[in-house]
mmCIF file of C-alpha atoms and ligand atoms in Angstrom:
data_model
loop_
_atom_site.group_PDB
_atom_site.id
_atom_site.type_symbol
_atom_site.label_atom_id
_atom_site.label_comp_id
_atom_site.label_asym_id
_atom_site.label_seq_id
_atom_site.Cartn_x
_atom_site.Cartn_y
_atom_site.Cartn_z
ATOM 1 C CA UNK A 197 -24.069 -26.000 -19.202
ATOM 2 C CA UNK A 198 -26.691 -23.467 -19.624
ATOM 3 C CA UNK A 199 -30.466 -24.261 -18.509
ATOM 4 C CA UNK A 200 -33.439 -24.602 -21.059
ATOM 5 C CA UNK A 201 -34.423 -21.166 -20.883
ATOM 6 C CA UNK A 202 -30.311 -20.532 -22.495
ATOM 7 C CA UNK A 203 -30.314 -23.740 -24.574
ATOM 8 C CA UNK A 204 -29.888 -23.169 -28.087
ATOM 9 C CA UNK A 205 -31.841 -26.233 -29.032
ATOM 10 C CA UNK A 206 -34.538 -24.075 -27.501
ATOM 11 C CA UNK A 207 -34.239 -21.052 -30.027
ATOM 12 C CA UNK A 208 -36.606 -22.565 -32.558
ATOM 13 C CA UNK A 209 -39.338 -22.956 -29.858
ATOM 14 C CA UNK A 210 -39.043 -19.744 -28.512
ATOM 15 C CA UNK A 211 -39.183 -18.055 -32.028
ATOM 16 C CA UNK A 212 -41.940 -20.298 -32.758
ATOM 17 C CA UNK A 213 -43.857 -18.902 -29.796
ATOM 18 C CA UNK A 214 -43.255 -15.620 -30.737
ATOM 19 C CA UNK A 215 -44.661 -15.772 -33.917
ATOM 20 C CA UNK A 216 -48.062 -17.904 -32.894
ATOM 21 C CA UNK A 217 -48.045 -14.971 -30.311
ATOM 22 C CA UNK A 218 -47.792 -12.321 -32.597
ATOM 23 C CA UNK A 219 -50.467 -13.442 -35.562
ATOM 24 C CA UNK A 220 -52.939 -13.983 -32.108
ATOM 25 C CA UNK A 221 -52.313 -10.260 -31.470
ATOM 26 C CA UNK A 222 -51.899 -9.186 -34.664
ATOM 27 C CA UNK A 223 -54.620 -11.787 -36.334
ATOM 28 C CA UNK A 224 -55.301 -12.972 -39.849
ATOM 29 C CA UNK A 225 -57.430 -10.862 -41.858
ATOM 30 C CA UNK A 226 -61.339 -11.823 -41.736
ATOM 31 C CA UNK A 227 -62.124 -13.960 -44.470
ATOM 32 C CA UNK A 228 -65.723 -13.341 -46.031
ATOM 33 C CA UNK A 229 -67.312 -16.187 -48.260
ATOM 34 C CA UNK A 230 -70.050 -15.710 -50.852
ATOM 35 C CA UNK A 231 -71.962 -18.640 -51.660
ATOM 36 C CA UNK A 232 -73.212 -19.951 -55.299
ATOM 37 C CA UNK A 233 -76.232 -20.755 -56.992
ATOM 38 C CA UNK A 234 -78.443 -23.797 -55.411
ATOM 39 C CA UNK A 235 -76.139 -23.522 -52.273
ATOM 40 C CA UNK A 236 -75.882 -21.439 -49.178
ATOM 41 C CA UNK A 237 -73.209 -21.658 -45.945
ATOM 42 C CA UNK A 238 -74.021 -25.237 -45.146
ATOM 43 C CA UNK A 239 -71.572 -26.389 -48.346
ATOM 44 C CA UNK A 240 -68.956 -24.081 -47.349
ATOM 45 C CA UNK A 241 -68.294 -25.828 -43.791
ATOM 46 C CA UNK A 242 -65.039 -27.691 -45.354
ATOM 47 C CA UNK A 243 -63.808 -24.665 -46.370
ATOM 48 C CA UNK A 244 -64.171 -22.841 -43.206
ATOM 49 C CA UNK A 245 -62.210 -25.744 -41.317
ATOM 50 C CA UNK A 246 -59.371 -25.497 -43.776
ATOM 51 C CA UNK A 247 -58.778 -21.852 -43.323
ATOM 52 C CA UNK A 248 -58.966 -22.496 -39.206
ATOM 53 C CA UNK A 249 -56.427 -25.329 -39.035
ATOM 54 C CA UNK A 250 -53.794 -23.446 -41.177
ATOM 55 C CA UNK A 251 -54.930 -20.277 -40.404
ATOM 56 C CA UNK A 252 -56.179 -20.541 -36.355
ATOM 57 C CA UNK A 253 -58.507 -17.416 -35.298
ATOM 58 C CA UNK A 254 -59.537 -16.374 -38.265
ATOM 59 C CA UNK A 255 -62.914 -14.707 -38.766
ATOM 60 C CA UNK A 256 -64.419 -17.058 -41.444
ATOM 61 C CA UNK A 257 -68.490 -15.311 -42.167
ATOM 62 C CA UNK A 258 -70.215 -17.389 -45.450
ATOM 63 C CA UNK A 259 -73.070 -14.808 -46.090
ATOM 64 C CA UNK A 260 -76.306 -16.159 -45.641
ATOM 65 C CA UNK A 261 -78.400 -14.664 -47.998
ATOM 66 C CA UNK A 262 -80.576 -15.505 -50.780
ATOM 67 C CA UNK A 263 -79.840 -19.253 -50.325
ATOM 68 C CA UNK A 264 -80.244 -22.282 -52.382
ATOM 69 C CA UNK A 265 -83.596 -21.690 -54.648
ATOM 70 C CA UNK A 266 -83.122 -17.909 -53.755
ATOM 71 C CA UNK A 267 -79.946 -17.408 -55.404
ATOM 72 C CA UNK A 268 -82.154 -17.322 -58.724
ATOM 73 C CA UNK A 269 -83.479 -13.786 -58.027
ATOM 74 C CA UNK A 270 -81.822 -10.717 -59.856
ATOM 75 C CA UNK A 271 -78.310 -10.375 -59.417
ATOM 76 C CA UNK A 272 -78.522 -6.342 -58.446
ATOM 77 C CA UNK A 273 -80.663 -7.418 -55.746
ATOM 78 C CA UNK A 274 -78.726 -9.571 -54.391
ATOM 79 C CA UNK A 275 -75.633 -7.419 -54.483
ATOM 80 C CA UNK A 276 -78.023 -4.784 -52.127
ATOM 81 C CA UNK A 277 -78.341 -7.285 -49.995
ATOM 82 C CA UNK A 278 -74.764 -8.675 -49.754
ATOM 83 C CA UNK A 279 -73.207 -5.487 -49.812
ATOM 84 C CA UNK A 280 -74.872 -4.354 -47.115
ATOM 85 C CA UNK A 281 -74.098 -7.523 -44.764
ATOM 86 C CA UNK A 282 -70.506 -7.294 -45.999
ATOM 87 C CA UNK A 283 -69.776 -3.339 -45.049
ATOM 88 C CA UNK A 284 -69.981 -3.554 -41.616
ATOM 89 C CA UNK A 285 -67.167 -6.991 -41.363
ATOM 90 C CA UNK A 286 -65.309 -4.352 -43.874
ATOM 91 C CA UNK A 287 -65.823 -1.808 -41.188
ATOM 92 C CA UNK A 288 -64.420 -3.787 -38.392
ATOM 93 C CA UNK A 289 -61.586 -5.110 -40.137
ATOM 94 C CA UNK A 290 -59.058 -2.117 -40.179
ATOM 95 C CA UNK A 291 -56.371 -4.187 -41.732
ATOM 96 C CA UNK A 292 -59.337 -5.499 -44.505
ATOM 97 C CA UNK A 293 -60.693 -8.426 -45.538
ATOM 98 C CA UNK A 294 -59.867 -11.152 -48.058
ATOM 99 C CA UNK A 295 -63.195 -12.590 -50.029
ATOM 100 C CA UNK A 296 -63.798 -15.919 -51.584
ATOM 101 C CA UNK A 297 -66.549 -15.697 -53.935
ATOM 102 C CA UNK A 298 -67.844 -19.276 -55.252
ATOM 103 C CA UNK A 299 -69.822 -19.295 -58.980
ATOM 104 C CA UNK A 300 -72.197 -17.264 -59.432
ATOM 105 C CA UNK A 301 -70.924 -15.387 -56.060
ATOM 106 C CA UNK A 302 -68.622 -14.490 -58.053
ATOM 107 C CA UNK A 303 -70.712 -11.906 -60.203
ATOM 108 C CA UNK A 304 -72.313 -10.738 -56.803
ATOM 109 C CA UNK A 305 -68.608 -9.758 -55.584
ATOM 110 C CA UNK A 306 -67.889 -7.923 -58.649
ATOM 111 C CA UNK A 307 -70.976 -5.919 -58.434
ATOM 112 C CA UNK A 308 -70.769 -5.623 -54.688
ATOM 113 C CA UNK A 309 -67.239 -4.264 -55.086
ATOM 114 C CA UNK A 310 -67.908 -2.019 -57.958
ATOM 115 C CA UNK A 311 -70.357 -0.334 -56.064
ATOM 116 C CA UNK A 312 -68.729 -0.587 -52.624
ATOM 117 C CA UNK A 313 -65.952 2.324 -53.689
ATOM 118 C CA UNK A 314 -64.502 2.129 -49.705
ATOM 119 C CA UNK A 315 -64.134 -1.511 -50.075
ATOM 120 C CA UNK A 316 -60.926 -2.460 -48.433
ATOM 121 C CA UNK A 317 -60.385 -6.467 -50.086
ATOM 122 C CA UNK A 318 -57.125 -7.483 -50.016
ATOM 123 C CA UNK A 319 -57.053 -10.972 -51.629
ATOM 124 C CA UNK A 320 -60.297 -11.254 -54.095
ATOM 125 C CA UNK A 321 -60.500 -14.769 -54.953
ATOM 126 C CA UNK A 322 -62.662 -16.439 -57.582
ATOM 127 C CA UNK A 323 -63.187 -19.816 -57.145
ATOM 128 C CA UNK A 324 -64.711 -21.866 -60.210
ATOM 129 C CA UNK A 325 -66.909 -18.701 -61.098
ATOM 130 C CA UNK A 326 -68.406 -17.161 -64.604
ATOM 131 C CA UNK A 327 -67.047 -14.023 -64.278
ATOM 132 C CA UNK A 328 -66.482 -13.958 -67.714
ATOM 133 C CA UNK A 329 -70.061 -15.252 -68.498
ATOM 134 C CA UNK A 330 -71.811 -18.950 -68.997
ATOM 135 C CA UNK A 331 -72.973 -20.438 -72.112
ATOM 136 C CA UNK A 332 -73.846 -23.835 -71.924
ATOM 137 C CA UNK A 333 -75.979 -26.834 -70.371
ATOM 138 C CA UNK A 334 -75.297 -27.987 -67.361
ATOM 139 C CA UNK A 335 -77.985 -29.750 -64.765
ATOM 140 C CA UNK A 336 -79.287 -26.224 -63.581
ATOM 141 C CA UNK A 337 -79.711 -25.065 -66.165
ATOM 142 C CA UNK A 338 -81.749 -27.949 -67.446
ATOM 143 C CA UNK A 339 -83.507 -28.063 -64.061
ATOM 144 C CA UNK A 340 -84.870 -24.382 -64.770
ATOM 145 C CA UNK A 341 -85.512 -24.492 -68.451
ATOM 146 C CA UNK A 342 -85.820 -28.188 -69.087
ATOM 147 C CA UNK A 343 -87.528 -27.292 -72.983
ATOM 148 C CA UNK A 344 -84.725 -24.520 -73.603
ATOM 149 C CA UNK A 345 -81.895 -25.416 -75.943
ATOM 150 C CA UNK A 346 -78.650 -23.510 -75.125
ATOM 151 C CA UNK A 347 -78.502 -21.632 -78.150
ATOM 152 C CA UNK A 348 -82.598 -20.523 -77.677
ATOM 153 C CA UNK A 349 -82.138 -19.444 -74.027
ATOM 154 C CA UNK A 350 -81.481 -16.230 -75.632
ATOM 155 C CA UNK A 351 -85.118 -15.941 -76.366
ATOM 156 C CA UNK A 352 -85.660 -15.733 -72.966
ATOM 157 C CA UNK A 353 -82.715 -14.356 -71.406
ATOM 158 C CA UNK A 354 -82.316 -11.063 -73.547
ATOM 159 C CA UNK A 355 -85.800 -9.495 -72.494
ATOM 160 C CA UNK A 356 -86.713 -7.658 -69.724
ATOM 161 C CA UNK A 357 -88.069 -10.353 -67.833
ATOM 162 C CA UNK A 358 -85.412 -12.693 -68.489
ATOM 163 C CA UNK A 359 -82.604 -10.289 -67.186
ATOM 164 C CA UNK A 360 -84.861 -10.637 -63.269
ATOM 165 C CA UNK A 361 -83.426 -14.144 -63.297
ATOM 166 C CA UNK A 362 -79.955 -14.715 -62.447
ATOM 167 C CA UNK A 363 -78.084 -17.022 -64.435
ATOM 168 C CA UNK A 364 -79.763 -14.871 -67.420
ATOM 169 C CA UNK A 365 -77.537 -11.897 -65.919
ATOM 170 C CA UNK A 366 -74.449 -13.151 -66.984
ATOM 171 C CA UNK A 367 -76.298 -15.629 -70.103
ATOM 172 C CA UNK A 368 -73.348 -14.997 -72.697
ATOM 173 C CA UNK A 369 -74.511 -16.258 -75.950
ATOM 174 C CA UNK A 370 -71.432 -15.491 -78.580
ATOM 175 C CA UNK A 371 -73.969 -15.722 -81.172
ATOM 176 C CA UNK A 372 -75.957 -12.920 -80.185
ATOM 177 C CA UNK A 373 -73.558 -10.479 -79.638
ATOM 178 C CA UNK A 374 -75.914 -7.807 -80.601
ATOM 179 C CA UNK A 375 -79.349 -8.659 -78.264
ATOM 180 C CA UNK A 376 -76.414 -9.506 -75.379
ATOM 181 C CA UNK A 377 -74.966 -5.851 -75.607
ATOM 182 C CA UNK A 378 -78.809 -3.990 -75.318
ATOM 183 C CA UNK A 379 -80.069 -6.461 -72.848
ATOM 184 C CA UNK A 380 -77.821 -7.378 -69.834
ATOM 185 C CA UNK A 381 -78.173 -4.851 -67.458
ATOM 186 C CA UNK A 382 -75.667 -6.553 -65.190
ATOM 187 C CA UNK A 383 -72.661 -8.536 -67.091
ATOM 188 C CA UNK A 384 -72.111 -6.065 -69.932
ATOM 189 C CA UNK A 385 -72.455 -2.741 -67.830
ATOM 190 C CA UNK A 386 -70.098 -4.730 -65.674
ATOM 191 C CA UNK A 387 -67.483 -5.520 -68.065
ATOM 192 C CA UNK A 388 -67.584 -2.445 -69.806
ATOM 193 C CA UNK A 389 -68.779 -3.593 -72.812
ATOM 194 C CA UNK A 390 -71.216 -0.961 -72.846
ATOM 195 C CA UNK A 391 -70.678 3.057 -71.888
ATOM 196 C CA UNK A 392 -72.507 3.966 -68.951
ATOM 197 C CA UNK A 393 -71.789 6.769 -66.224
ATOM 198 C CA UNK A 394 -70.717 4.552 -63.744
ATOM 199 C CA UNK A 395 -67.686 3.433 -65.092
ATOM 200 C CA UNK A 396 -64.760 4.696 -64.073
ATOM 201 C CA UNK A 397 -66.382 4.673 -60.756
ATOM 202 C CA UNK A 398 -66.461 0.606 -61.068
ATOM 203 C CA UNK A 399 -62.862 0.450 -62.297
ATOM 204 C CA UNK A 400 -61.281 2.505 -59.633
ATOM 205 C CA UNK A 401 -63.085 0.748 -56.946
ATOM 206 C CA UNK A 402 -61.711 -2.631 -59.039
ATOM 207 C CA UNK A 403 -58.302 -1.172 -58.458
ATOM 208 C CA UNK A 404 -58.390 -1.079 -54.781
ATOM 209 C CA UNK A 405 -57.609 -5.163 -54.801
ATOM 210 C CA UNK A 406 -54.243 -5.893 -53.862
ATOM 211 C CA UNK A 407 -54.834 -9.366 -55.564
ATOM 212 C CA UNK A 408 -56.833 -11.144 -57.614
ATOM 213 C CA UNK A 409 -56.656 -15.191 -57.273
ATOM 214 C CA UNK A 410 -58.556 -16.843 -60.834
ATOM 215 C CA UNK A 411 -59.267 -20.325 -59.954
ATOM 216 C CA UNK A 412 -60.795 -23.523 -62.227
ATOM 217 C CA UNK A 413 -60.272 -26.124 -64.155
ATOM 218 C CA UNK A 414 -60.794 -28.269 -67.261
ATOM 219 C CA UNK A 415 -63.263 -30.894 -65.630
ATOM 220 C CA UNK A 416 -65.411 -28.720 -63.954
ATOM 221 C CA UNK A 417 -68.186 -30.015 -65.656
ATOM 222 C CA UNK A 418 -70.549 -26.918 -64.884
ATOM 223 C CA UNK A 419 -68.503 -23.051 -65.722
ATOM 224 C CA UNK A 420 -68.625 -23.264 -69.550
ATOM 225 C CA UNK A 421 -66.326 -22.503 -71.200
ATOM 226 C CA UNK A 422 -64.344 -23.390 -67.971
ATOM 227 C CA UNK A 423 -61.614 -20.937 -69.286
ATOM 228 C CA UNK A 424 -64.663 -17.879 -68.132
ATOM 229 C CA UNK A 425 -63.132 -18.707 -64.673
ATOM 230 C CA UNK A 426 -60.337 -17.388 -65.841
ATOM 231 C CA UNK A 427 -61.840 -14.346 -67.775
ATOM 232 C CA UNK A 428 -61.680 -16.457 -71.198
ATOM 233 C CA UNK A 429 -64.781 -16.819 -72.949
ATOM 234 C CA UNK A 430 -65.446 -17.586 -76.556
ATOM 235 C CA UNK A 431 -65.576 -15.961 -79.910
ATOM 236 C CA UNK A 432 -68.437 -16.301 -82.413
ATOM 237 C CA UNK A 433 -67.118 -19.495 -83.127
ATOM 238 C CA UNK A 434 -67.040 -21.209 -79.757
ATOM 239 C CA UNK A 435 -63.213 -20.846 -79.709
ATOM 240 C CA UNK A 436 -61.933 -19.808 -76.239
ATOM 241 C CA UNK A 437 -59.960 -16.627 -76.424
ATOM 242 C CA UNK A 438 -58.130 -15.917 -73.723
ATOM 243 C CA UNK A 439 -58.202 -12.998 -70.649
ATOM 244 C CA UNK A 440 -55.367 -11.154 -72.838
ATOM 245 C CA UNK A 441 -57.036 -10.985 -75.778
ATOM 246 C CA UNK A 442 -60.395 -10.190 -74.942
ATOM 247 C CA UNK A 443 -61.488 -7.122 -76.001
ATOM 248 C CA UNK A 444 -62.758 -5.541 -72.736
ATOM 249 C CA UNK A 445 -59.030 -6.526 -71.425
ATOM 250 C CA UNK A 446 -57.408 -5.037 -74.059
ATOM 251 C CA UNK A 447 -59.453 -1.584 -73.378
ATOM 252 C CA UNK A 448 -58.413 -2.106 -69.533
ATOM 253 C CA UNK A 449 -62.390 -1.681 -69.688
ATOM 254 C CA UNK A 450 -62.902 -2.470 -65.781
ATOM 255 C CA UNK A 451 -59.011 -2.349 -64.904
ATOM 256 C CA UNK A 452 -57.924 -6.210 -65.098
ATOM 257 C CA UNK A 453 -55.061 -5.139 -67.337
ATOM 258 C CA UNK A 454 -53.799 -2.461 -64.800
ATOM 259 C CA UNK A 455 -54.287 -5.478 -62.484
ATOM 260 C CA UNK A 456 -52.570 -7.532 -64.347
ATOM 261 C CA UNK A 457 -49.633 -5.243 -65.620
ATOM 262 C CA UNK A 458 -49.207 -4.631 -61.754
ATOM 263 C CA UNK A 459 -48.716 -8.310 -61.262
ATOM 264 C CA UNK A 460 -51.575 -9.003 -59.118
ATOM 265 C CA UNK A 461 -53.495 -11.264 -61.053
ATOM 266 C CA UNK A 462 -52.748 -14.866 -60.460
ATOM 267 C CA UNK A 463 -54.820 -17.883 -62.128
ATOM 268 C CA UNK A 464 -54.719 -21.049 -60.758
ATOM 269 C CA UNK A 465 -55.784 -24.009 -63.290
ATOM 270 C CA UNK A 466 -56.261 -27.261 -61.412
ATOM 271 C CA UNK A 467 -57.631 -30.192 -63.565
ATOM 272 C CA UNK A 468 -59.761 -33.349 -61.926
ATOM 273 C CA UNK A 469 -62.071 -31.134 -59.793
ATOM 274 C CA UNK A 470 -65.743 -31.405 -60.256
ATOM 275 C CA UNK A 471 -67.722 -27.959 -60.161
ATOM 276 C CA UNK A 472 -69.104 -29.210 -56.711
ATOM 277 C CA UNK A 473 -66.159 -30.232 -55.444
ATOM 278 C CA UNK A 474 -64.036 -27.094 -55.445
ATOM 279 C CA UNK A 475 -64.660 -25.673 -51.822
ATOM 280 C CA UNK A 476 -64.157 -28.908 -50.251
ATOM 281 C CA UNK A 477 -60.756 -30.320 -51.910
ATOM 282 C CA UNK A 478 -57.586 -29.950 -49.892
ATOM 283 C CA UNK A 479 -55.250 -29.911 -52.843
ATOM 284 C CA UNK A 480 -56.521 -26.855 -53.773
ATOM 285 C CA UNK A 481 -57.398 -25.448 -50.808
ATOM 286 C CA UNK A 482 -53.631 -25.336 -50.229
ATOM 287 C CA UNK A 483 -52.183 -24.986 -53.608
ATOM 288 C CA UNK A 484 -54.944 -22.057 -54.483
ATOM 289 C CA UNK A 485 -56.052 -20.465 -51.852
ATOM 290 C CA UNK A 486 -53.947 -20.535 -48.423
ATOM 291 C CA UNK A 487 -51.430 -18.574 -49.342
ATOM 292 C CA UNK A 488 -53.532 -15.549 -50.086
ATOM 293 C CA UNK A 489 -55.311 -15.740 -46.916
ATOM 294 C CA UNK A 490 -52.755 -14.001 -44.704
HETATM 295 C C1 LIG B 256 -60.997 -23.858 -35.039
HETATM 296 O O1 LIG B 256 -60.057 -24.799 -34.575
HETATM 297 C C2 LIG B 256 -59.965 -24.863 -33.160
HETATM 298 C C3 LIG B 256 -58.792 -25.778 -32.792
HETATM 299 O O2 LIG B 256 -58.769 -26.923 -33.579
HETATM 300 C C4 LIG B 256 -61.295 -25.347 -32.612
HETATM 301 O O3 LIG B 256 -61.239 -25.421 -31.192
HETATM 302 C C5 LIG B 256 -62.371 -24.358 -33.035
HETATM 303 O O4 LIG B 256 -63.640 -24.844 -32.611
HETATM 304 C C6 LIG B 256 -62.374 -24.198 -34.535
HETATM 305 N N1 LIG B 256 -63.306 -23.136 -34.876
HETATM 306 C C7 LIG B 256 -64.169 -23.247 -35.888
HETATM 307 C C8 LIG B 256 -65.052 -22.073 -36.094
HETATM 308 O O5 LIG B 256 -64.253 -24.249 -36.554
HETATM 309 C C1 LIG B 257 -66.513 -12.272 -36.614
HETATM 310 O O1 LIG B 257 -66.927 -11.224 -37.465
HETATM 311 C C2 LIG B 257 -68.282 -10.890 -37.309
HETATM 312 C C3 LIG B 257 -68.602 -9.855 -38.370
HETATM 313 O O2 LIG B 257 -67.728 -8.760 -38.297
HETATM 314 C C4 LIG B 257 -68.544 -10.390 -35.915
HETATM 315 O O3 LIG B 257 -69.907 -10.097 -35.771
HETATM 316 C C5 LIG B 257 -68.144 -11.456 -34.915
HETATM 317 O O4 LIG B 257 -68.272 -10.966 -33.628
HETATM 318 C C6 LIG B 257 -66.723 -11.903 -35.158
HETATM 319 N N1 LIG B 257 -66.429 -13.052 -34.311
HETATM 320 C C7 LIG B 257 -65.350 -13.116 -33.549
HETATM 321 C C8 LIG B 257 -65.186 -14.364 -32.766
HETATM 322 O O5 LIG B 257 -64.526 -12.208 -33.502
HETATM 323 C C1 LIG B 258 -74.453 4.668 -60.815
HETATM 324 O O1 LIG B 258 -74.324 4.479 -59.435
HETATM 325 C C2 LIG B 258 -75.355 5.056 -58.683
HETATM 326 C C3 LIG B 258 -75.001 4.858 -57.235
HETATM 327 O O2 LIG B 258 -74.558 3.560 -56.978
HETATM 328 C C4 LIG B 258 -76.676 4.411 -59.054
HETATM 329 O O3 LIG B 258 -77.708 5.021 -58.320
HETATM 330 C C5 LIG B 258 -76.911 4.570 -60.538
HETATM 331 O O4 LIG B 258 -78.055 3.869 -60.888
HETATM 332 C C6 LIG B 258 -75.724 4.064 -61.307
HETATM 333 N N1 LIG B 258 -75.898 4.335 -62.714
HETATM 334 C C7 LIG B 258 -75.726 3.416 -63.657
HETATM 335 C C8 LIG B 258 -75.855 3.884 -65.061
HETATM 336 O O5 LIG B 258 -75.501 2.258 -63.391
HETATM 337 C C1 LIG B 259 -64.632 -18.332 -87.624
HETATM 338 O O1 LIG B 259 -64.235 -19.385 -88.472
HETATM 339 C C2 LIG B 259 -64.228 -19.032 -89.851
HETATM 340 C C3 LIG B 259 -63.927 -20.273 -90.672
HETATM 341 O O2 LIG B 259 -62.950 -21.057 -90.060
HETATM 342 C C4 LIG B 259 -63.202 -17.919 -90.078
HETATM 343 O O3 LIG B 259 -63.194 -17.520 -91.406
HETATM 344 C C5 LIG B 259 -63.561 -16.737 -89.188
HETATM 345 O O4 LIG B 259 -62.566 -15.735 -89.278
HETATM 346 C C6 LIG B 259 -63.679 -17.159 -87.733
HETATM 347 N N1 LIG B 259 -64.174 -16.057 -86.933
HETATM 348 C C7 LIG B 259 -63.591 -15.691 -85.808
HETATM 349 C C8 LIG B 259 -64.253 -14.563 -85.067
HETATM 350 O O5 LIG B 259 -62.581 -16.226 -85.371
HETATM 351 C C1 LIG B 260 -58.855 -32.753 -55.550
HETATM 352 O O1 LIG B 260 -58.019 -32.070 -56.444
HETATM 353 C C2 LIG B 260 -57.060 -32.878 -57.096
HETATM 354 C C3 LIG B 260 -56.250 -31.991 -57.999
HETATM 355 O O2 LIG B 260 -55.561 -31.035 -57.261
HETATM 356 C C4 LIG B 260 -57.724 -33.966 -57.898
HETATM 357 O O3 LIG B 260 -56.760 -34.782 -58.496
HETATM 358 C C5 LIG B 260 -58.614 -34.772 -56.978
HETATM 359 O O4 LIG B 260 -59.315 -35.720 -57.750
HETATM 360 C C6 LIG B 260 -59.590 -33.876 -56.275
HETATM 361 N N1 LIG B 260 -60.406 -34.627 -55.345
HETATM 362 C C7 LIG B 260 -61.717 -34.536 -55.365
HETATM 363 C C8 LIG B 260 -62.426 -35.381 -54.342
HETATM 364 O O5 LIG B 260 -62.324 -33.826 -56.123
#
C-alpha cells in the first residue's frame, strides 16, 4: 500500500492546503468599515473578529473619523474627510475593496462614492442605514432636540442652518415634500430628486459596484420607516412604498434600477435585531454579510 503522501484519504487535506495557500497569496479583498452616528471603531470590534475567523488575513480598517458626538457635523464634510482616508486603502487594493457602511455611514458612503468616480468597491453593503431618509423619533433624536416634535423638526431642518447638522441631511419629512426638495443640499441632490450638474457623474460612479447588499429589519427600533434600509420610504400618507416604486427608482435617477435590472442588488430583511445590535450579531453576520466579503 501506498504511503500518506499517495493515500487517497489524504486528497481532501492536500486540496484543502492548497486552497488556504492560495487565498494567503491571493488574499481577501480589504474590507473598509464606516461607522454611525454616536459611535466610532470601538463598536465595530465584533464585527472585525467575525470577518477574521471566516475570512483569516483580511485587512479590516473602521475609519476613525468624526466619532461619537462628531458624527453630528455636516454630512459633506464628513464625506471630505472619509473620502480622503478611504482613497489611499482603494489605492493599495488592486483587486478593490468591499465597504460596510453602518447608519448614517451609510449616507457618507454614498456621497463618498458619488464623488470618488475611480472608486473600485466591489461589495457595497448597507447595514441598518437611512439611505432612503429618516423620519421619526428615536432616542437621538430626542437627545438633540428634546422640545422638537417629529413632524416640527422641519422647522429646523429645512433652513440653512439646519442642513450643517447631520441627521437634518437626510431629515425626510413626507409632509413637506416641497421645503425637503429646496432645502437638502445632501439627500435630494443625492437621490436625484433634484437636477443638478453633477448627476450623471454620481450615477456612473454608482455603477461601478459590482454589488449592493440592503440590510435591516422590522425591529430595529431606530431606521424609520425601517423599510428606508431598504430604499423604501413613505408616501404623504406614512404608507411605505417600496424601492420599485419609488419615484427616483423608477427614473433610474442615481442608477439602482440599472443595479437592480443587472441583478446586483440583494436585500437582506432579518427581523429580532435591535438597531444597536446589528454589527455584533452572528446570525447575520453570516446570513448577510460573509458571503459578500470574498
Ligand atoms: C485574527 O485571527 C488570528 C487567528 O485567530 C489572530 O491571531 C489575530 O490576532 C486576529 N487578528 C485580528 C486583527 O483580530
Ligand atoms: C491594512 O491596510 C492599511 C490601509 O491600506 C495599511 O496601512 C496597513 O498596512 C494594512 N495592514 C496590513 C497588515 O496589511
Ligand atoms: C460637482 O462636483 C464638483 C467636483 O466634485 C464640485 O466641485 C461641485 O460643487 C459639484 N457641483 C454640484 C452642483 O454639486
Ligand atoms: C392618501 O389617502 C387618501 C385617503 O385614503 C387617498 O385618497 C390618497 O390617494 C392617498 N394618497 C396617497 C399619496 O397615497
Ligand atoms: C440575532 O439575530 C437573530 C435573527 O437572525 C435574532 O433572532 C436574535 O435575537 C439576534 N440576537 C441579538 C442579540 O440581537
Amino acid at each position: 500500500m501506498g504511503g500518506l503522501m499517495t493515500s487517497d484519504g489524504c486528497r481532501p487535506c492536500v486540496i484543502i492546503c492548497a486552497l488556504l495557500l492560495l487565498s494567503s497569496v491571493i488574499g481577501y479583498r480589504p474590507v473598509i468599515i464606516v461607522h454611525g452616528i454616536f459611535d466610532g471603531p470601538k463598536q465595530f470590534e465584533m464585527l472585525a473578529k467575525f470577518i477574521n475567523q471566516s475570512h483569516p488575513g483580511t485587512n479590516v480598517t473602521t475609519i476613525a473619523l468624526y466619532d461619537y458626538i462628531a458624527s453630528m457635523k455636516p454630512l459633506w464634510q464628513q464625506v471630505e474627510s472619509f473620502r480622503e482616508a478611504i482613497r489611499p486603502i482603494m489605492k493599495s487594493a488592486g483587486d478593490g475593496v468591499h465597504l460596510i457602511c453602518f447608519s448614517q455611514g451609510g449616507l457618507i458612503c454614498r456621497g463618498v462614492l458619488a464623488t470618488l468616480p475611480t472608486h473600485n468597491v466591489h461589495s457595497l453593503i448597507f447595514l441598518s442605514s437611512p439611505i432612503a431618509g429618516q423620519y421619526g423619533d428615536s432616542n437621538y433624536l430626542k437627545y438633540f432636540f428634546p422640545k422638537f416634535l417629529k413632524s416640527r423638526l422641519y422647522y429646523f431642518c429645512y433652513t440653512t442652518h439646519g442642513q450643517k447638522i447631520s441627521i437634518c441631511n437626510y431629515w425626510n419629512d413626507p409632509h413637506q415634500r416641497e421645503r425637503y426638495l429646496k432645502s437638502s443640499n445632501y439627500l435630494a441632490p443625492l437621490n436625484g430628486e433634484i437636477e443638478h450638474a453633477n448627476l450623471t457623474a454620481w450615477r456612473d460612479s454608482f455603477l461601478r459596484i459590482e454589488t449592493l447588499v440592503l440590510i435591516g429589519g422590522p425591529d430595529d427600533g431606530v431606521i424609520t420607516p425601517w423599510e428606508s434600509s431598504i430604499f423604501g420610504f413613505y408616501d404623504s400618507n406614512e404608507t411605505v412604498v417600496e424601492m420599485e416604486k419609488q419615484d427616483w427608482y423608477l427614473r433610474d435617477a442615481f442608477g439602482l434600477k440599472t443595479l437592480n435590472s443587472k441583478g446586483a442588488v440583494v436585500k437582506c430583511v432579518v427581523p429580532g435585531v435591535h438597531h444597536t445590535s446589528w454589527h455584533s450579531n452572528l446570525t447575520v453576520y453570516q446570513n448577510c454579510i460573509d458571503k459578500w466579503l470574498t
